[in-house]
Each structure stands twice: as C-alpha cells, then as structure tokens.
C-alpha cells in the first residue's frame, strides 16, 4: 500500500500503536507518519479510532503497545505538555476553552511565561498574541470573554492558542462541523497558508467532499485499524466512502408525499424573557401532513427556543401555535404529547433518555399515566391503572420494540446507559415512533451515531412522514437536512430568515442565510 | 467495569473479615471483638440487641426520609431540622394537649408529620421560588430548628424539676408501648410499615416510577411531560413527613420526652445519609445498611466497655466507609461528570 | 445604641474564622471543587491547634499543628474527590463526620475528657497592639489588640485576589474550574491544580479553627465550629467567589454575631441569638440568588 513519491521527511511516526478500553479494541496496530508541510486527512466513521489515535499522538492517552517517533527519535509522551513541546497543536472537536476567561487568558493558560515571582507578564504577552492575530488576519478582541463570542471566533482562538505555542504540526478534529460553508472556505484558506509555511496539517473528518477538495493524502480508518492510504488525486469520494464503511452504503430514497391538510402552524411565535430582545422572534411556519420541514442555522440562533415553544417547555410570549386546528399555547408538555406531538431531543444522554433507567422504563416515558378519555391509541392501552404500573405490559412492550427497532441489547431490562450511541438513539426513535405522533420534533438525530444506525434512523423518519405525520427536523448537518427535508428554513438571530424549497437548496445560499445575509438571493 | 465494581465491594469485606479473624486469634485483642458483638447483640436477655434495634428504628426512619428525596434527585440534607421539629412538636403536643391518650398520641403524630413536612417544603420554596439551592437551603434550616428546639426545652417548656434540659414526660398511657422486657417500642412497627410502603411503592406505582426517572434526569422528566413541580413538592412533603414521624417515635417511644440534643448528637441524619449512600440509593438495600450502621454504633459502645476504646471509633469507621464509597461510587449525587459540559 | 467599644472590639474575632474559611472556599469554588467540608476542616483545625499548644507549649506549635491537620484534610478530600473522581458532596459528608468523630475520639484518647477540654498549657495567639492607635475611639477598639490571625485573614483577602488575577497558578486555578479537560489538553494536570486549591482551603479553614480555639477562647469543645463553615460557604456563594466582596460580607456576619453576643448579655436566650447568623444567611441568599437568576434569565442560557 506504500505510495512511492518524492516525499518530504516524516515529522512524526506512529509505530504499531494499539489501545483498548476495557473489552473494546479502539486501536489495533496502527502505523502511519505525518510528513513535513503536507495536508493529511484521516477519515473514518464515528468510533473508527480517529480520535483515539490523535489522543495517543497528543499525549492524552497512553498506548498499550507500539511507540511514537519524532524526527526519527523514539519518544514517550507523558502528557499533552510533551506533545506541545514536540511541536504539536490540536483543535479539538469540542473546543477546549474557558468560557468566562478572556481571549488573552485563554491563550495563555499553560503557557504563561511567568516571571521569577510566578506573575504573568500580561503586557508583554498581549503584544505577542496581538501580533500573531494580525499576521493571520483574525479579528479577535483580546479582552472579550469566550462566552460572548460566536463559534467561528472561538475556533480562531483555538488556532491562535496552538500557533502561539509554536506548533509545527496542526491537528484539527472535525473543524467544520460547526461552521457555515463560507466560514469553511476561510478556514481552509488559512490552513493552506500554514502548509505553505512548512507546517503540517492533519485533518480528521468524515466529510469526504472537503477531504477531496483540500487534502493531499488520505488515511482511512475502520474499526480501530488503518485500512487504506491514498493520494487524494488518485481516489474519489465513492471509493473512500466504501473503504470507510467496508461495504456499499445504501442511500436512503426520499419520496415526498405531502398532503394538503395543515397539521401544525406557527403564527408569529416569539419567546422572550426579561427585557432583552426576543430569543425567538416572530416565526411563522406551516407544516403539512407528510412534510419534513428542516431547520438550519448556526447553533444558538433560536432553534432551541423554537423546539421549546412547540413542546411547551418554554412559554411563547407572542403568537399562536396551532395544532390540528387548535391553539395549544396553554397546554402542558404532557397534554401536547397526549394529543400527538412527539419529541426526539438532541441531548439523548440527559434529556432524551434517563441513562440510569432500563430500556423498558425509558420506553414508556410520557405514556406511563392513565390514557386520556377517548384518546386510547393503538398499541399502548394502559401501562398503569389506579396509579400502579403493569410491569408485564411494560416488559412485553419493551421486548416488542427491541425486536422491531433492532435495538442490540441482551435484555429489555438493561440500563440504557450501557448501550452504544446508535442503540440509545434507537430507543428514543422506538419510543417516539411507537406513539404514532402526528407531529414529530427531531433535533440532530444522528449525533455520535454510526453510519449503519444513521441510515436506519433516516429511513424511520422518512417512513413516518410517508404515513402522513409532519416532521420538524432541526439539524446542524446540512447534508442531512438536504437529504430528508421538503423545505428548509434558515434561522438567524431568532428569526426564520428564509425558507428554501427542496428544489432551490444550495449549500452556499443556505450558508449565506445562516450568517444573516438576506440580500444574497439568487 | 462491572468486575472492578465487584472487586471494590468484596475486597474491603475480605480485609475486614481477615482483620476480625486476626483480632480473634490474638488473645489480647479478643475482648475487642467480643465487646463489639456483645454491644451490638448481647447483654442480659439480649438487652443490647434491642438497643441496636431501637437505634435501627430511628435510623431506618431517617434513611427512608433521605431515600425518598435522593431517589428523586433532590439533595435534601435538612433531615435533621425536620426530625428535630417533628420531635419537638410531638413532645409539646404530648405534654400539653389535654384529652384521652390515644387522641393525644394520634394528634402528636399528625402534628409531628406536619411540622417535618413544612420544614422540608420551606427548603423547597427557597429552592424553587428564591433559587437558593436545595442542598444549602435545607442544610441551613437545620440550625434555626435545632436552636429553636434547644431554646424551648431549656426555657419555656423545660421540666425544671428534673435538672436537665428536657421537657416533661409524655403521660404513660399515650406513649408507644414497649415490647415486654425490652426498651424497644412499637414505633419500630410504624417505621417498618412505612419502609415497606416506600420500598413497594417506589417499584410498583406510577408516582414511584416518575420520581425515579426524575431523579435519574430532570431534563428527561420535563420533556417526557411529568408534572415535575408537583413531583418535587410531593417528594419533599413525603420526605419531611417521614422525618417528622421518626421524631415522634423517638419522643413517644425511646426517650419518652424531648431531651436537648437527643436527635442531633447521635448524628442520626448523617448516619442515615451514609446508609442511603452505602445502599447506592437502592430502596431494598437501604434497611440492611441502616441496620449495619446501627450495629456499628452500639457495637462501638460495647467496645468502649470491654476494651476502653472511645465509642466515637464508630463514627470514624462510618466516615471512612463514606469516603471509601465516594472513591468507588463516582458521582452518585451530582450526576454526570463535571468535565466537558 | 448597641455599637459600643466592646462590641466593636469583638467584631474581628467573630468574622476572622469565617473569613479565613471563606477565602479557602472561594479558592475551591474557583477551581470548581464543591467543598462543603469547611465545617469539618475548621473543627480539626481548632482541635489540632489545642493539641499543638499542649504538646509544644507554644502558640506557634498550635498553628503548626492546625496547618498540618488542615492540609491533611485537604489531601484526603483530593484523594477521594479529585483523584478517584468521587462525588464532592459525599466526600464532604464523609469528612464532616470524620472530623466530629476523630476530634471526639482523640479528645478522650489523648486527654481523657469528654465534651470540653481546658488546660493551662493552651497558649493564646499573641495580640497586635497598635500603641497610640489604641486610644482613638472606635477605630482603636477595632484595630488594636487583635490577634495576629485577624490581620493575616484580612491580608489574605487581598493577597488571594491578587494571586488569582496575576499569578500563573491563579490563572490555572480559574481555568481548572471552567474547563478541566481544556487544561489537560494544554499539558497541565487539573487534578494537581484542584489539589493545590483544596490543600490551601484546608489550611485556611484550619487556621480559622485555630482562631476559635486558641484566640477567641483557650479551650476546645466538641463541635465548636458550630456551623461557621456553612456560613463561610454562604458568604462565598453570595459573592460568587469574588474576593473583594467577601471581606465586607464576612464583617457583616461578624457584626451580627457580635450583636447577638451582646443581646445575650441583655438577657436574650443564647439559643435564639445563635440562630441569628443562619437566619441572616438565608435572607442574604434569597437576595443574592434572586438577583443572580434574574440576570441569568436576561442573558439567556449561553452554551459554552
């Protein structure tokens, strides 16, 4: 598999690295090198071992076997400190920042350059950081707190942090997951400049399009092993995808069956607290039966409030929420669930599921009480009566759903927290879909879920829409939105900035709207 | 992971077992073990066993009170104040309410439960309305309660003739009767029945289900449509009522009056919290751990008699158990990890 | 009417133990260690100070013993709570019970008494006499004739504030509290930083205890910390661990304590006046948290 070319010298090399957590082999005999000045991409599914490999390389995890060499010299990394000293820098997928500290303080922690008394020479360090920021044409206010800053600026802080320490190998873990397409362009331009300066860039991602566009060399990982190495110019997206998954991926076929009747509509809905400007500002949408309405937007632009208003978790301060011809603004969460509104929360470990509860317990949540009069829907007549639970029904129900939704578990009485991410999400899907909702609110259904489970979940959502339910799909993943949605609304600063029809969907147009650009209409 | 959890339980048990065997093997240290066993179970006609059971009764009551709160994820550590006010109220009603004994006894029980519940609800109101965290609010409320009780029994309602800071005795007919020939009273039946009810309902009722799930995750309960506010206050009321009832049994049973410090100095509430934690907040195991700690305390008294080791060794052992537990049990109360949020 | 020179003179000795514990607690709070074992740490400090005095015959021995005991409790907390990843609340409960049991146990094992221990060998911490200042009315009473620890405590407020803002380790303590894994990712062990905060907290609490047992009085009684650790915690919560606010708040509590003490002299029962600080604490918390929650709502939930 070795590619012979006029290669640059290797900056570092991983030799036969293995690492396991308990019974799970996260890395198995992985060997590769990073060369000077190259743009290397490492691709693989969730759980393929990319992050573990970087953790080992960065001194955060100790390998069970194998070793690392820097410039041909064998070194043992005891902590991230050693990796940083060896010239490594890493931007983690979840930023490693301190929200209440200023930009300057964030950059300095761990690299303070303290004087003999241990005091930090802030003036001097400030100048150094400021000149670095100018050099890369970032716009960062050194005295601003991280918590007040948008996501792309936070990422810039991470990059400054890394470069300030003189990193010559720059590792980025899923850097574009949180960026709009426009911001991605800026980021990649910056990374190319780093390469030109002779620094090596290692990009960890599952977005194959970006890999094809920007990298020079690709490593593919699967189940903890390195399965392929390709020059980017000699491969294509299809091959990489197949190598990544190890089989042909079935694409989900979308059939739109939108029916004329409106299931739910929002009319000028706002959410406001205190005297500040509303966090959700006059949003109006109509959801028809069989329609999947996607909501795009940079996190924190009112998506959460939109969901909360629909579910009754937060009161809408203005406007009306109509469901099946009835204003539901005054109904509680329980009442909304009873009339057929379902919710798959994004944070499944603490909101979507009770991780310490069993699968069976999780599967009846929301339907454990007495069924409302005249609203006995099929399949779930009575998990309790007179305030007492019917454990036999609960267990049968759980066993049925475990089978129907292919939840891989030894038993239905297993704790949900012990399941894998994909299986946990299947529990959520099973609970919500088995309630046969007329309106389902779905938030980022595929976070931290492996490819197999993703296509399963997507299929389930599409099938539900085909049966005539309306679906409100909030996602940070544009690909997912484009694949599933009939229409996509883009949120910016609490407003629904623009709604795209399926036919006019275009990553750049949507991206521009996400950053508040309304003028750029085609 | 699961294996290491078994090891962390079995290893200390094995060490303790070996330790006890060693103590028994050496003639000089034998009296220590004998003293412990005698203190916990021995005595004339097993008198000490009944002391252990009397202590167990109060500990079990408080453990159930703590369990109800903790199971719902409510960090109500103000059981002491609720217990003290329950006991004080029971004593005042018992001593000063005129009427037939049964009537006095029942009114005292209800009043004690109301007092305990009110104090718990007050902590709840501080939390929900004034946003003072329940952990802090409930704990701070312990102090006014204890000082108030202390003031009442040392000034206005003191049995001056007795010379001690305590109330008058409850009239004999109104007291909880004792099992013949022992100091154990019928209060243990009341507490035992309560414990059985709590344990059974937690598993079988919709209320228990919701409380449990809410304890696992509040966000989950909210999005599932549980009546979280009602669950919150009901849980606190039940928790406070059980604490108040426990105070009543101590006053009408074991001590027959309210004596200053009788409910605080033995650290009943903290021991009960330790018992609930040792049981990993699992209802069915809680009575066992409560009994274990009762035995530890009376056994230590026995050791003091036989080997002249101060009885506070019992509290030290208890503290060490709690610390060990914290080390192996992870974030049982705070929930989740604090990193990466 | 209450504010005569005797009251003013007594304010510093009432606020000093609480202030010392509050500084320690603020360090823990900044490092995101939820240490509610202040109470236990103060109690062992008070006891160790007495033991140190008795065995060395010097107040410095008392201070030394208190420092060692406080540091030891900080390390125990760190071992179970930080290194082993235990629940801070459970560790704290364990330590508080341990302090009660251990002091009572040792009181009998070492001195053969129960409840209270008095001994001529217990030497008082020297008082700082400011000479001419002592003659100024009120100010003289307040400033002169106070124990060394009073001045140390006040100094520590400013020193700690400066340390947190300007010293590299102070920066790391704040960083550890905000995002421990971020700190690890730049090669600094958050566990070590948290341990340092805990040890400092243990020492400060123990010194507060020493002020109780070998300065305010020269004796030890079981449970003599009497909830002051919780008051310190309330002060820190109320001030959101901002040190400049901690000093005036602690003084307020000292004032209430002093007035309560005076009211006892006027015939009010001791049990009621001793409850005063706790009632004040509850009122103060209500005000503080109301304000905070309103501000939080106005800001909206910012996801870090």
PDB file of C-alpha atoms in Angstrom, chain B residues 75 126 129-133 135-136 139-141 143-144 147 150-151 154-155 267 270 273 277 304 309-313 315-316 319 322-324 326-327 330-334 338-341, chain C residues 32 34 36 76 80 84-91 93-94 97-98 100-102 104-105 108 178 180-181 184 227 230 233-234 237 269 271-272 274-275 278-279 281-282 285-286 289-290 293:
ATOM      1  CA  UNK B  75     -30.462  16.866  47.696  1.00  0.00           C
ATOM      2  CA  UNK B 126     -36.384  28.548  48.994  1.00  0.00           C
ATOM      3  CA  UNK B 129     -39.001  30.410  44.355  1.00  0.00           C
ATOM      4  CA  UNK B 130     -35.910  32.136  45.716  1.00  0.00           C
ATOM      5  CA  UNK B 131     -33.431  29.949  43.784  1.00  0.00           C
ATOM      6  CA  UNK B 132     -31.384  29.050  46.870  1.00  0.00           C
ATOM      7  CA  UNK B 133     -30.049  25.560  46.047  1.00  0.00           C
ATOM      8  CA  UNK B 135     -28.701  21.410  49.353  1.00  0.00           C
ATOM      9  CA  UNK B 136     -27.740  24.691  51.011  1.00  0.00           C
ATOM     10  CA  UNK B 139     -28.954  22.413  55.475  1.00  0.00           C
ATOM     11  CA  UNK B 140     -29.103  25.982  56.749  1.00  0.00           C
ATOM     12  CA  UNK B 141     -32.627  25.388  58.023  1.00  0.00           C
ATOM     13  CA  UNK B 143     -29.657  25.338  62.560  1.00  0.00           C
ATOM     14  CA  UNK B 144     -32.678  27.538  63.362  1.00  0.00           C
ATOM     15  CA  UNK B 147     -31.603  26.271  68.221  1.00  0.00           C
ATOM     16  CA  UNK B 150     -32.938  23.896  72.279  1.00  0.00           C
ATOM     17  CA  UNK B 151     -34.458  27.174  73.443  1.00  0.00           C
ATOM     18  CA  UNK B 154     -34.248  24.955  78.134  1.00  0.00           C
ATOM     19  CA  UNK B 155     -36.628  27.815  78.823  1.00  0.00           C
ATOM     20  CA  UNK B 267     -25.806  12.110  64.153  1.00  0.00           C
ATOM     21  CA  UNK B 270     -25.879  11.996  58.761  1.00  0.00           C
ATOM     22  CA  UNK B 273     -27.477   9.659  54.644  1.00  0.00           C
ATOM     23  CA  UNK B 277     -25.352   6.197  50.003  1.00  0.00           C
ATOM     24  CA  UNK B 304     -15.787   1.001  74.928  1.00  0.00           C
ATOM     25  CA  UNK B 309     -11.772   2.276  73.152  1.00  0.00           C
ATOM     26  CA  UNK B 310     -13.757   5.527  72.910  1.00  0.00           C
ATOM     27  CA  UNK B 311     -17.094   4.850  71.270  1.00  0.00           C
ATOM     28  CA  UNK B 312     -16.513   7.588  68.699  1.00  0.00           C
ATOM     29  CA  UNK B 313     -14.491   4.987  66.797  1.00  0.00           C
ATOM     30  CA  UNK B 315     -18.317   7.451  63.792  1.00  0.00           C
ATOM     31  CA  UNK B 316     -14.779   7.338  62.439  1.00  0.00           C
ATOM     32  CA  UNK B 319     -16.850   8.313  57.921  1.00  0.00           C
ATOM     33  CA  UNK B 322     -18.489   7.046  53.300  1.00  0.00           C
ATOM     34  CA  UNK B 323     -15.153   8.245  51.948  1.00  0.00           C
ATOM     35  CA  UNK B 324     -14.325   4.843  50.503  1.00  0.00           C
ATOM     36  CA  UNK B 326     -17.195   8.191  47.366  1.00  0.00           C
ATOM     37  CA  UNK B 327     -13.950   6.899  45.916  1.00  0.00           C
ATOM     38  CA  UNK B 330     -18.357   8.040  41.419  1.00  0.00           C
ATOM     39  CA  UNK B 331     -20.723  10.956  41.066  1.00  0.00           C
ATOM     40  CA  UNK B 332     -23.733   9.455  42.757  1.00  0.00           C
ATOM     41  CA  UNK B 333     -25.389  12.725  43.734  1.00  0.00           C
ATOM     42  CA  UNK B 334     -24.000  15.410  41.466  1.00  0.00           C
ATOM     43  CA  UNK B 338     -18.155  17.983  35.556  1.00  0.00           C
ATOM     44  CA  UNK B 339     -15.630  17.957  32.744  1.00  0.00           C
ATOM     45  CA  UNK B 340     -16.718  18.532  29.173  1.00  0.00           C
ATOM     46  CA  UNK B 341     -20.004  20.249  29.608  1.00  0.00           C
TER      47      UNK B 341
ATOM     48  CA  UNK C  32     -14.846  24.005  40.661  1.00  0.00           C
ATOM     49  CA  UNK C  34     -17.667  21.780  45.585  1.00  0.00           C
ATOM     50  CA  UNK C  36     -18.743  21.648  51.729  1.00  0.00           C
ATOM     51  CA  UNK C  76      -7.907  13.383  51.861  1.00  0.00           C
ATOM     52  CA  UNK C  80     -11.254  10.661  47.137  1.00  0.00           C
ATOM     53  CA  UNK C  84     -10.646   8.905  42.474  1.00  0.00           C
ATOM     54  CA  UNK C  85     -13.367  11.048  40.925  1.00  0.00           C
ATOM     55  CA  UNK C  86     -15.751  10.727  43.852  1.00  0.00           C
ATOM     56  CA  UNK C  87     -18.767  12.896  44.417  1.00  0.00           C
ATOM     57  CA  UNK C  88     -17.735  16.128  46.146  1.00  0.00           C
ATOM     58  CA  UNK C  89     -20.882  16.139  48.235  1.00  0.00           C
ATOM     59  CA  UNK C  90     -20.362  12.607  49.503  1.00  0.00           C
ATOM     60  CA  UNK C  91     -16.696  13.220  50.240  1.00  0.00           C
ATOM     61  CA  UNK C  93     -20.260  14.498  54.196  1.00  0.00           C
ATOM     62  CA  UNK C  94     -17.663  11.850  54.992  1.00  0.00           C
ATOM     63  CA  UNK C  97     -18.498  13.170  60.072  1.00  0.00           C
ATOM     64  CA  UNK C  98     -14.857  12.150  60.256  1.00  0.00           C
ATOM     65  CA  UNK C 100     -16.671  15.108  64.500  1.00  0.00           C
ATOM     66  CA  UNK C 101     -15.730  11.505  65.280  1.00  0.00           C
ATOM     67  CA  UNK C 102     -11.986  11.998  65.152  1.00  0.00           C
ATOM     68  CA  UNK C 104     -14.187  13.447  69.961  1.00  0.00           C
ATOM     69  CA  UNK C 105     -12.201  10.211  69.808  1.00  0.00           C
ATOM     70  CA  UNK C 108     -10.746  11.102  75.028  1.00  0.00           C
ATOM     71  CA  UNK C 178     -14.047  26.408  33.965  1.00  0.00           C
ATOM     72  CA  UNK C 180     -10.726  20.868  33.338  1.00  0.00           C
ATOM     73  CA  UNK C 181     -10.283  18.919  30.123  1.00  0.00           C
ATOM     74  CA  UNK C 184      -5.374  18.882  30.464  1.00  0.00           C
ATOM     75  CA  UNK C 227     -21.866  25.766  61.591  1.00  0.00           C
ATOM     76  CA  UNK C 230     -21.597  26.708  56.344  1.00  0.00           C
ATOM     77  CA  UNK C 233     -19.926  28.782  52.229  1.00  0.00           C
ATOM     78  CA  UNK C 234     -22.967  31.037  52.125  1.00  0.00           C
ATOM     79  CA  UNK C 237     -21.991  31.714  47.208  1.00  0.00           C
ATOM     80  CA  UNK C 269     -31.542  33.448  75.483  1.00  0.00           C
ATOM     81  CA  UNK C 271     -30.121  29.702  71.694  1.00  0.00           C
ATOM     82  CA  UNK C 272     -32.060  32.400  69.912  1.00  0.00           C
ATOM     83  CA  UNK C 274     -27.054  31.959  67.992  1.00  0.00           C
ATOM     84  CA  UNK C 275     -29.658  31.243  65.365  1.00  0.00           C
ATOM     85  CA  UNK C 278     -28.340  31.383  59.984  1.00  0.00           C
ATOM     86  CA  UNK C 279     -31.479  33.426  59.538  1.00  0.00           C
ATOM     87  CA  UNK C 281     -27.652  33.685  55.832  1.00  0.00           C
ATOM     88  CA  UNK C 282     -30.972  32.532  54.456  1.00  0.00           C
ATOM     89  CA  UNK C 285     -29.022  34.004  49.963  1.00  0.00           C
ATOM     90  CA  UNK C 286     -32.545  34.760  48.881  1.00  0.00           C
ATOM     91  CA  UNK C 289     -29.846  34.249  44.189  1.00  0.00           C
ATOM     92  CA  UNK C 290     -32.887  36.210  43.124  1.00  0.00           C
ATOM     93  CA  UNK C 293     -31.295  34.213  38.489  1.00  0.00           C
TER      94      UNK C 293
END
